[in-house]
Every structure is written in structure tokens, then in C-alpha cells.
PDB file of N, CA, C and O in Angstrom:
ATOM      1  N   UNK A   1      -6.955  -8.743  -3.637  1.00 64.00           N
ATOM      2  CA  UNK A   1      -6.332  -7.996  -2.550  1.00 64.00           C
ATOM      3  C   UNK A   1      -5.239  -8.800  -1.819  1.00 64.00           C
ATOM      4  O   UNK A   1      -4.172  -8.336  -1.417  1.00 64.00           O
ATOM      5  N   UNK A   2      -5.711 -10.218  -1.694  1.00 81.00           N
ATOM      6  CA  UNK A   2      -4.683 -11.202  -0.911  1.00 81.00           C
ATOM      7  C   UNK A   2      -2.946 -10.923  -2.201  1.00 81.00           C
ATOM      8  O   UNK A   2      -1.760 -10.750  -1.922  1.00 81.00           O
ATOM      9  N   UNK A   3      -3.428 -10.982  -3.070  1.00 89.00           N
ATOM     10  CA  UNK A   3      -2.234 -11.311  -3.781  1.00 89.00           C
ATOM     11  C   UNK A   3      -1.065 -10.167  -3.712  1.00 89.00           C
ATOM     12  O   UNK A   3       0.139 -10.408  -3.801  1.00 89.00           O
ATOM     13  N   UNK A   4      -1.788  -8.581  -3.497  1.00 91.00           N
ATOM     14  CA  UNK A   4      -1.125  -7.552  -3.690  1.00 91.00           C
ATOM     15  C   UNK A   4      -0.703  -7.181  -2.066  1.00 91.00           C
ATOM     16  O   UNK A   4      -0.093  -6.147  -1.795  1.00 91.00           O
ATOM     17  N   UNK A   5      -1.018  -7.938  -1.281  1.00 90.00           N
ATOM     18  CA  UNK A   5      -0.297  -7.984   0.493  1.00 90.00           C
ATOM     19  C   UNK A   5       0.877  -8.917  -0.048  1.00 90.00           C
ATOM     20  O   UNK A   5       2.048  -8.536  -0.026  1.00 90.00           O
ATOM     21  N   UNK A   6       0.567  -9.917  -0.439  1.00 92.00           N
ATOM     22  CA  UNK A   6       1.688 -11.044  -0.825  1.00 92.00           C
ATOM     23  C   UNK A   6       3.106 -10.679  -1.275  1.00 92.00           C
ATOM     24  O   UNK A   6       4.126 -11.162  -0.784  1.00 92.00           O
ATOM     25  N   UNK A   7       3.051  -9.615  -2.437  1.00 93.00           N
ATOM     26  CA  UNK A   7       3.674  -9.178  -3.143  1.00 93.00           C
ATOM     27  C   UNK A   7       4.599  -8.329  -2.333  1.00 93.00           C
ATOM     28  O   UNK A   7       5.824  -8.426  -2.259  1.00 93.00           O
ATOM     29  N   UNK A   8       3.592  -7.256  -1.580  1.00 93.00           N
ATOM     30  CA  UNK A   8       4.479  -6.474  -0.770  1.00 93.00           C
ATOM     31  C   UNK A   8       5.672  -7.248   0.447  1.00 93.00           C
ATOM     32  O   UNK A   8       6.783  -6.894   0.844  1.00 93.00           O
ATOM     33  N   UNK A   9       5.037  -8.104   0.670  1.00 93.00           N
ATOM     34  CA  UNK A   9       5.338  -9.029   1.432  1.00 93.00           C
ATOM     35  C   UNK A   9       6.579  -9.263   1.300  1.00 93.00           C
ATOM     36  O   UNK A   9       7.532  -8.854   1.962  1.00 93.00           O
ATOM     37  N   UNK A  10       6.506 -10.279  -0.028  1.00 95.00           N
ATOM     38  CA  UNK A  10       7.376 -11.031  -0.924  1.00 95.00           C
ATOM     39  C   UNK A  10       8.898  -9.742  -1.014  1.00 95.00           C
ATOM     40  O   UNK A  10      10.046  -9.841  -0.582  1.00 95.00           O
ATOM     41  N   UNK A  11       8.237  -8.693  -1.725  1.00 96.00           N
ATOM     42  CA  UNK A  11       9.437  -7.877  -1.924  1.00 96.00           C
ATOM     43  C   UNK A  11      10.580  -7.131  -0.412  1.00 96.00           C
ATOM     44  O   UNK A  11      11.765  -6.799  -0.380  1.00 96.00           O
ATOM     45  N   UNK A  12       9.399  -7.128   0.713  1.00 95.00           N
ATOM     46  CA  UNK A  12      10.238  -6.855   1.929  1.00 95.00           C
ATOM     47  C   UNK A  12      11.218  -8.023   2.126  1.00 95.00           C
ATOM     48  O   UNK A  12      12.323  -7.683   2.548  1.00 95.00           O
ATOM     49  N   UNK A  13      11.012  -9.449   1.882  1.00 96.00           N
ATOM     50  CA  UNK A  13      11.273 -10.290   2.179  1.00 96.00           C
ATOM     51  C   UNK A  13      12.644 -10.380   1.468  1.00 96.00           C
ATOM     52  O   UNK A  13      13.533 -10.788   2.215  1.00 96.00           O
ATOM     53  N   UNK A  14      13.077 -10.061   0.045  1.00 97.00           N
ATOM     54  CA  UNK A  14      14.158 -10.061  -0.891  1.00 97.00           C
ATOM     55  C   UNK A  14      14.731  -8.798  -0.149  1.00 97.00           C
ATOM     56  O   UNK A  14      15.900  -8.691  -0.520  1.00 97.00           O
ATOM     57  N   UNK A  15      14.475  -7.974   0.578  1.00 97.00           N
ATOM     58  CA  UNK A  15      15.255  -6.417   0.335  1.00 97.00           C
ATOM     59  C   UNK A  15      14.702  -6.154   2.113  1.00 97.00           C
ATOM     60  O   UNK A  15      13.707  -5.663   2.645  1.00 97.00           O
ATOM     61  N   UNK A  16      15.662  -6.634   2.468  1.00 96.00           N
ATOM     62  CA  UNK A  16      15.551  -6.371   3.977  1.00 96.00           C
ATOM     63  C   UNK A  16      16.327  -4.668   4.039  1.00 96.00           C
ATOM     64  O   UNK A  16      16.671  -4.116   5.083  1.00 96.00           O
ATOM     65  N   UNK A  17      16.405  -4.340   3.253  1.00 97.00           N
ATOM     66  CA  UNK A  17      17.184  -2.896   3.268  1.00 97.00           C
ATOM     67  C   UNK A  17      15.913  -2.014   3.276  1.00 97.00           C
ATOM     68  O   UNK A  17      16.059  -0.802   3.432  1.00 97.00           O
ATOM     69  N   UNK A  18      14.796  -2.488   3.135  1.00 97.00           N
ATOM     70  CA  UNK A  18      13.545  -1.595   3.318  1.00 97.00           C
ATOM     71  C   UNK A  18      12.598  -2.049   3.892  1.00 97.00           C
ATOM     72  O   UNK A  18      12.366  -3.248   4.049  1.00 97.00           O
ATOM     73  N   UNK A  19      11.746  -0.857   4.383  1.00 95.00           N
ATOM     74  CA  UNK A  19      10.623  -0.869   5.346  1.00 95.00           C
ATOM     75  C   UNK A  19       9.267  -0.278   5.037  1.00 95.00           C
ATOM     76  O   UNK A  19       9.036   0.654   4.266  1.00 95.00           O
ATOM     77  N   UNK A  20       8.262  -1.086   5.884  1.00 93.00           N
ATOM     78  CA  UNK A  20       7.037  -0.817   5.054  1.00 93.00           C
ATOM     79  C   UNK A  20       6.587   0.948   5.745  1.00 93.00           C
ATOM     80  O   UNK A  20       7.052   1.113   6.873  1.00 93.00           O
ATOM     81  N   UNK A  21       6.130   1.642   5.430  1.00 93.00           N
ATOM     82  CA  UNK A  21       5.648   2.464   5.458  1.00 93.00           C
ATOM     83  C   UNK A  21       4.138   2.234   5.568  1.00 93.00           C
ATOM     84  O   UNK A  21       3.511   1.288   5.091  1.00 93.00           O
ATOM     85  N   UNK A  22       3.505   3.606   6.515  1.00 91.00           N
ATOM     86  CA  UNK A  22       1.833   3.184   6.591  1.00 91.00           C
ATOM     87  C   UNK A  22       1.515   3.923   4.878  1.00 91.00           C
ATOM     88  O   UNK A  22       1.923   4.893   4.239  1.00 91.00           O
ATOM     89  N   UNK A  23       0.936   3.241   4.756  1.00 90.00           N
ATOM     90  CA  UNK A  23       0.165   3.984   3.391  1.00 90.00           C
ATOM     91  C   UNK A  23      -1.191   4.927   3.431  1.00 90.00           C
ATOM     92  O   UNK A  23      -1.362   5.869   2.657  1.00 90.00           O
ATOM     93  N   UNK A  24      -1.872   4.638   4.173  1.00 88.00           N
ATOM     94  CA  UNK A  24      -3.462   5.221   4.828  1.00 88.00           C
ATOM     95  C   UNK A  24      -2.717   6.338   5.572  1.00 88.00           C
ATOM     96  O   UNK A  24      -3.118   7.359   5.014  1.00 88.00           O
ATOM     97  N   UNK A  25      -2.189   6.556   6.156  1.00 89.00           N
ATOM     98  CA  UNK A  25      -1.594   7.360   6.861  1.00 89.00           C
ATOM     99  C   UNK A  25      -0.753   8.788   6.031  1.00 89.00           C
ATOM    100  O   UNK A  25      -0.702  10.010   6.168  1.00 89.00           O
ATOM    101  N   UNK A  26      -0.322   7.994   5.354  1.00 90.00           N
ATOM    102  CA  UNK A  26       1.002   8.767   3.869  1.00 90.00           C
ATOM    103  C   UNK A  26      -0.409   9.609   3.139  1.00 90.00           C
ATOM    104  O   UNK A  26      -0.333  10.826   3.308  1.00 90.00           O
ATOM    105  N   UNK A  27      -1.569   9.183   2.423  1.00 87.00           N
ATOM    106  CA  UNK A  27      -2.410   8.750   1.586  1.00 87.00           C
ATOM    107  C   UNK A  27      -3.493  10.149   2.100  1.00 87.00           C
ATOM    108  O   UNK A  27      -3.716  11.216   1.528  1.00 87.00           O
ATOM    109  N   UNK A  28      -3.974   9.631   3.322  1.00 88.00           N
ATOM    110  CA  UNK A  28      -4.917  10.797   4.037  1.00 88.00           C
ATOM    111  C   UNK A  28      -4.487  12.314   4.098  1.00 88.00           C
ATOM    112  O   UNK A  28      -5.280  13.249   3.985  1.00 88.00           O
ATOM    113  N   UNK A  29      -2.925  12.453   4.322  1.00 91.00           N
ATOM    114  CA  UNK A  29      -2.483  13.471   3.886  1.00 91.00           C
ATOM    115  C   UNK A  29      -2.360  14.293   2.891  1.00 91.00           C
ATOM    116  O   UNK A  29      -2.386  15.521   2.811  1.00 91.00           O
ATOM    117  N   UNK A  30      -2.229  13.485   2.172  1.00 90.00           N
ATOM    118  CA  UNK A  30      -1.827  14.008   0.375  1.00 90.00           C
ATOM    119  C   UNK A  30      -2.637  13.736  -0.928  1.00 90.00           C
ATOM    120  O   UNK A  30      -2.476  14.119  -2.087  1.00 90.00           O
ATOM    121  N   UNK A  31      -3.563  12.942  -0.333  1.00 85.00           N
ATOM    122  CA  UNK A  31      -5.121  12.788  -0.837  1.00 85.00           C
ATOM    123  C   UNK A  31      -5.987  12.750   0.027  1.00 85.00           C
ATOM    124  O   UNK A  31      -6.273  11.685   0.573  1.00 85.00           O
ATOM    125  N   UNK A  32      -6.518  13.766   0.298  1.00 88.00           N
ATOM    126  CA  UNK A  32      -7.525  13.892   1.319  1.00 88.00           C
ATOM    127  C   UNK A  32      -8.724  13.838   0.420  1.00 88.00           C
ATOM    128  O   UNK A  32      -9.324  12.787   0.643  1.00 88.00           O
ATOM    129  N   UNK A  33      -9.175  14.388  -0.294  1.00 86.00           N
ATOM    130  CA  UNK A  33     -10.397  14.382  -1.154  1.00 86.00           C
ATOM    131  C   UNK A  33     -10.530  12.800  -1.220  1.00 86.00           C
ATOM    132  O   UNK A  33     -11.702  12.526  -0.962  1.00 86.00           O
ATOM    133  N   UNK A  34      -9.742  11.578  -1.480  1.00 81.00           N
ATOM    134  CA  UNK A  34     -10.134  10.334  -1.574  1.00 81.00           C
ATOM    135  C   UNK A  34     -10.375   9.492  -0.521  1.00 81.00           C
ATOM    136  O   UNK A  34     -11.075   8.485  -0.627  1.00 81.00           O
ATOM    137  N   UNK A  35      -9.649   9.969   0.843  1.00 82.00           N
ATOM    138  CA  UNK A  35      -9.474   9.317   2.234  1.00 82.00           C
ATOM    139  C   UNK A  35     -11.063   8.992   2.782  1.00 82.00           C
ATOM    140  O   UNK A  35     -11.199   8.287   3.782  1.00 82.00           O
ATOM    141  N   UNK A  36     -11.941   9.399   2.260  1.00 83.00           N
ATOM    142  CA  UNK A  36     -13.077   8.686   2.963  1.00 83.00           C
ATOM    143  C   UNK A  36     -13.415   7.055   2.418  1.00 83.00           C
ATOM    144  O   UNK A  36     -13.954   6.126   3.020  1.00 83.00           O
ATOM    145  N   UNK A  37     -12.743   7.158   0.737  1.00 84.00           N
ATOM    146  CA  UNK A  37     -12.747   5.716  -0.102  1.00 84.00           C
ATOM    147  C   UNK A  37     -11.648   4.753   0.052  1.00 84.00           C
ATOM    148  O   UNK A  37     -11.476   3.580  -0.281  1.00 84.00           O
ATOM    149  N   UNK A  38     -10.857   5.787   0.765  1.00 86.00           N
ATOM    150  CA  UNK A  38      -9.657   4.669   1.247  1.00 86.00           C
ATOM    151  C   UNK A  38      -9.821   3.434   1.850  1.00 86.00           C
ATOM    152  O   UNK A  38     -10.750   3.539   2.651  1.00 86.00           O
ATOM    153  N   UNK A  39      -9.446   2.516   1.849  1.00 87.00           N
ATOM    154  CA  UNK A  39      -9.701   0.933   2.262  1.00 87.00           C
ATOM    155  C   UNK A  39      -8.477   0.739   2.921  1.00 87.00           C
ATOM    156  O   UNK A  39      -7.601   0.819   2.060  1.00 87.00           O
ATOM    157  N   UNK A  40      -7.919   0.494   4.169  1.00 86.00           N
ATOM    158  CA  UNK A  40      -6.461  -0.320   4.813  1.00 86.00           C
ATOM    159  C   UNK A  40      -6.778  -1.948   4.179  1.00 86.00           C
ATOM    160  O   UNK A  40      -7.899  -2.427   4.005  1.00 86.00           O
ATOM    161  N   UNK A  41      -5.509  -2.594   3.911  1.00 85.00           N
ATOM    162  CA  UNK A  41      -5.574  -3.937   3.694  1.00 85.00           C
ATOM    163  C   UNK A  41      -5.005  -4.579   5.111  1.00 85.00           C
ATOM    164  O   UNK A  41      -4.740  -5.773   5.254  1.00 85.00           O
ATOM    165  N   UNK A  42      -4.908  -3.868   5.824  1.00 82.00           N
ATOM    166  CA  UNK A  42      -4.226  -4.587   7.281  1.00 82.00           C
ATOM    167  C   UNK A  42      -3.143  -4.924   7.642  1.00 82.00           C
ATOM    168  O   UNK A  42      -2.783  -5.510   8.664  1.00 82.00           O
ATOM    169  N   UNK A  43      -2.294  -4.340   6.309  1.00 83.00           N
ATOM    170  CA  UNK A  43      -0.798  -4.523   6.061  1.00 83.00           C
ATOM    171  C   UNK A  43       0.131  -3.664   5.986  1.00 83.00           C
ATOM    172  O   UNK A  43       1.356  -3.755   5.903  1.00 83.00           O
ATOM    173  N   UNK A  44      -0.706  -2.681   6.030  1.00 85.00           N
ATOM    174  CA  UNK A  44       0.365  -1.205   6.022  1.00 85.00           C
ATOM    175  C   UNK A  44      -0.288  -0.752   4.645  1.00 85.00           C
ATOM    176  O   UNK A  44      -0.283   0.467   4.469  1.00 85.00           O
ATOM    177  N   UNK A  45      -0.804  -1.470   3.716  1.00 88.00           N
ATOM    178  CA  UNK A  45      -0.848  -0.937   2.565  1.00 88.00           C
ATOM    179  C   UNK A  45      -2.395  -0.615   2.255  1.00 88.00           C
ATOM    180  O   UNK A  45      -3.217  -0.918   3.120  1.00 88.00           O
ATOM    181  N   UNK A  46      -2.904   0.094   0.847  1.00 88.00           N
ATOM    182  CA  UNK A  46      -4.105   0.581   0.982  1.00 88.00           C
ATOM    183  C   UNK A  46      -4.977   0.102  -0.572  1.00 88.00           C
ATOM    184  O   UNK A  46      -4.619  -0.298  -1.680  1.00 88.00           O
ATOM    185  N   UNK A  47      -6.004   0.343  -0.043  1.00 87.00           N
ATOM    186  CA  UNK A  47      -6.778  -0.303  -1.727  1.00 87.00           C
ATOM    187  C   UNK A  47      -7.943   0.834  -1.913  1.00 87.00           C
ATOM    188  O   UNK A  47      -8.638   1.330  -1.026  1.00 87.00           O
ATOM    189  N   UNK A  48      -7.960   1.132  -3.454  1.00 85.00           N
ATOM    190  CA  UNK A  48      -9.123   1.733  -3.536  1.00 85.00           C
ATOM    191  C   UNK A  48      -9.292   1.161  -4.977  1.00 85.00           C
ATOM    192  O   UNK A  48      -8.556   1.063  -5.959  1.00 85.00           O
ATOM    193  N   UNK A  49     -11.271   0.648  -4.519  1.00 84.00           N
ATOM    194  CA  UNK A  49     -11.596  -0.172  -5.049  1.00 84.00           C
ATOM    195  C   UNK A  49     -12.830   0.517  -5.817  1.00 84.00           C
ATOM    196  O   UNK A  49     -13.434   1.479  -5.342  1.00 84.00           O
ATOM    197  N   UNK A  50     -13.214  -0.211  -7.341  1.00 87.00           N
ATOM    198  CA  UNK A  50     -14.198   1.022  -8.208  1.00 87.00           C
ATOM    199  C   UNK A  50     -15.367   1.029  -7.741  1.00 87.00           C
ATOM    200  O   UNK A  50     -15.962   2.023  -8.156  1.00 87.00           O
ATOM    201  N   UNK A  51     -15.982   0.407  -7.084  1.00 86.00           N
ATOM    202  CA  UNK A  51     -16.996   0.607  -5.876  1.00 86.00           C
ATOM    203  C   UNK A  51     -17.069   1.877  -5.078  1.00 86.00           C
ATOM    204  O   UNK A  51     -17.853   2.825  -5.065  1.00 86.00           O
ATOM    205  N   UNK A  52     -16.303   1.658  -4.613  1.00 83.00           N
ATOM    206  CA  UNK A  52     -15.926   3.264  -3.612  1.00 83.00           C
ATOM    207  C   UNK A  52     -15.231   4.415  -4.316  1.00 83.00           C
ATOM    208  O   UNK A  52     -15.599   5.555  -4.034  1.00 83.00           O
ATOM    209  N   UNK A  53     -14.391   4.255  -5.087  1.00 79.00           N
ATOM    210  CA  UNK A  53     -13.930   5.609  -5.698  1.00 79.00           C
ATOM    211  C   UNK A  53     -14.354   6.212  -7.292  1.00 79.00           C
ATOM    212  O   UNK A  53     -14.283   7.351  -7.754  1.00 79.00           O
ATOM    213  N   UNK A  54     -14.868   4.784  -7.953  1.00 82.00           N
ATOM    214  CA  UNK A  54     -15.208   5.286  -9.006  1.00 82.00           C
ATOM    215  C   UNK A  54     -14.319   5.410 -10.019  1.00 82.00           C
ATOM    216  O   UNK A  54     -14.558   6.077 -11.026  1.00 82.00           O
ATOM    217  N   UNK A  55     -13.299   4.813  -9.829  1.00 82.00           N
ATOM    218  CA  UNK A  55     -11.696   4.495 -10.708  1.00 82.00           C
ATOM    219  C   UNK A  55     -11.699   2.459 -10.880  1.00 82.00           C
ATOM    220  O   UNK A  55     -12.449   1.575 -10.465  1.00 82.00           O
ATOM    221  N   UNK A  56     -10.388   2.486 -11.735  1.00 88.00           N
ATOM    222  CA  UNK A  56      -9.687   1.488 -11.568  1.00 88.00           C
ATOM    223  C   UNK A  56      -9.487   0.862 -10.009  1.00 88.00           C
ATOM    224  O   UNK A  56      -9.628   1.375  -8.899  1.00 88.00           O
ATOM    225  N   UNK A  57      -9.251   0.051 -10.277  1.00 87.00           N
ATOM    226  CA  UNK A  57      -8.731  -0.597  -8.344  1.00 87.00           C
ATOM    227  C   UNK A  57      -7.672  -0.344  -8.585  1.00 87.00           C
ATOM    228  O   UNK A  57      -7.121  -0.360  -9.686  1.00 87.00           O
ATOM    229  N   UNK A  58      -7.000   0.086  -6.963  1.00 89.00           N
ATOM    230  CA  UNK A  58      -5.371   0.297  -6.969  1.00 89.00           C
ATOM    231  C   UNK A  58      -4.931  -0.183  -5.511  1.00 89.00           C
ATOM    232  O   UNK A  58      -5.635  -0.231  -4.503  1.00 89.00           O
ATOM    233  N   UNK A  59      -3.910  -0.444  -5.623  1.00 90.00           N
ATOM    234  CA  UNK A  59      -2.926  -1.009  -4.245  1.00 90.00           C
ATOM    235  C   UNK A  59      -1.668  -0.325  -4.466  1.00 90.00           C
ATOM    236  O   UNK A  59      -0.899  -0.140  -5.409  1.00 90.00           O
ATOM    237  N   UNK A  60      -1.769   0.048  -2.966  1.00 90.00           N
ATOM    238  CA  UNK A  60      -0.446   1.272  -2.993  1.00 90.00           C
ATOM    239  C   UNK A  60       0.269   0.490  -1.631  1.00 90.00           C
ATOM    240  O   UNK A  60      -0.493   0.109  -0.742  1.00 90.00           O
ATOM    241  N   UNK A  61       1.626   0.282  -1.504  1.00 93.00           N
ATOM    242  CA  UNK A  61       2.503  -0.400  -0.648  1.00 93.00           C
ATOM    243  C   UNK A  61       3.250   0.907  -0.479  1.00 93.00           C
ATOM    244  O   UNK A  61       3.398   1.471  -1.563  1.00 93.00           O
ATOM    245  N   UNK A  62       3.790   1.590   0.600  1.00 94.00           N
ATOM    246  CA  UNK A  62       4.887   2.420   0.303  1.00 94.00           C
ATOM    247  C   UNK A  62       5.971   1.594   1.296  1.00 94.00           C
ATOM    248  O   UNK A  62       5.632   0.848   2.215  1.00 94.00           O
ATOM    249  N   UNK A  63       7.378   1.908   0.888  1.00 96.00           N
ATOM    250  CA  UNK A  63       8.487   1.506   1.230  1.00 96.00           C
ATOM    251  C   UNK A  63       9.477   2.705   1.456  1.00 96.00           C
ATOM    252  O   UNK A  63       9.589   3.609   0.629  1.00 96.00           O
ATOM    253  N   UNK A  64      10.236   2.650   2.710  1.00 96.00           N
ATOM    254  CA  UNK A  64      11.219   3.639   2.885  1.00 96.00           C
ATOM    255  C   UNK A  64      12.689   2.838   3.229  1.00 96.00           C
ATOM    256  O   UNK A  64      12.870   2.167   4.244  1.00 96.00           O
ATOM    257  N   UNK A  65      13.754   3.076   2.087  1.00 97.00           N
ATOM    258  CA  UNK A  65      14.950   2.370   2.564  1.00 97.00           C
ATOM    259  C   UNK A  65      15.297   2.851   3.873  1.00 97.00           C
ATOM    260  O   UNK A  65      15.080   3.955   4.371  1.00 97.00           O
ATOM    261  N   UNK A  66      15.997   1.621   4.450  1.00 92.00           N
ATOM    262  CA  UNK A  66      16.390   1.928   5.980  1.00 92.00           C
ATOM    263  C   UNK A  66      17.876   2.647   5.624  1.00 92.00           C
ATOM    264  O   UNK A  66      18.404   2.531   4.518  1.00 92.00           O
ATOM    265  N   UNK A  67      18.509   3.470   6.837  1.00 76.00           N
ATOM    266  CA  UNK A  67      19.837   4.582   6.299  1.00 76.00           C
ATOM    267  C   UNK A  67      20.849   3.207   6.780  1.00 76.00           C
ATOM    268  O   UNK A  67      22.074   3.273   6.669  1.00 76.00           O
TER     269      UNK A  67
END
């Protein structure tokens, strides 16, 4: 989980032309059936882990270019 905050991190860091977006927020909307397995990483970004959802693990970062 540390590595995939890093990453997001890392890439805001090269591309100041974009911004993090909440993901849990984006996520609860448009997957609601999964939002109770949703996990925040504390970074804006979200994890769902095969423990709780019963899938693959995934890390979702969203990014919105700034105008």
C-alpha cells in the first residue's frame, strides 16, 4: 500500500499540471455496491483489498488536469 501512495505521489510530483482527486469520494458514487469494502489510504487514493472484496487488490489514484 506504502508503495502505491508513493507512486501517486511521485507522479504529482513530475506533472504539477495535475491534481489529486478524492477517490473514496469519486468511488462511493459510481460503485456503491463496493463502498462498504472500500479502504481510504489517507492520500486521496483508495484500496480494495481480497480480504474485503473478494477480488484482486487494487489502488485507484484519480487525477484531474488543472485548466
Amino acid at each position: 500500500p506504502q508503495e502505491n501512495t508513493r507512486q501517486a505521489r511521485a507522479f504529482l510530483e513530475r506533472h504539477p499540471e495535475f491534481a489529486a482527486m478524492d477517490a473514496m469520494a469519486t468511488a462511493t458514487v459510481r460503485l456503491p455496491a463496493l463502498a462498504p469494502a472500500m479502504r481510504p489510504d489517507g492520500n486521496g487514493g483508495l484500496l480494495l483489498t481480497p480480504a474485503r472484496t473478494a477480488t484482486d487488490g487494487f489502488f485507484l489514484a484519480l487525477f484531474e488536469r488543472r485548466a
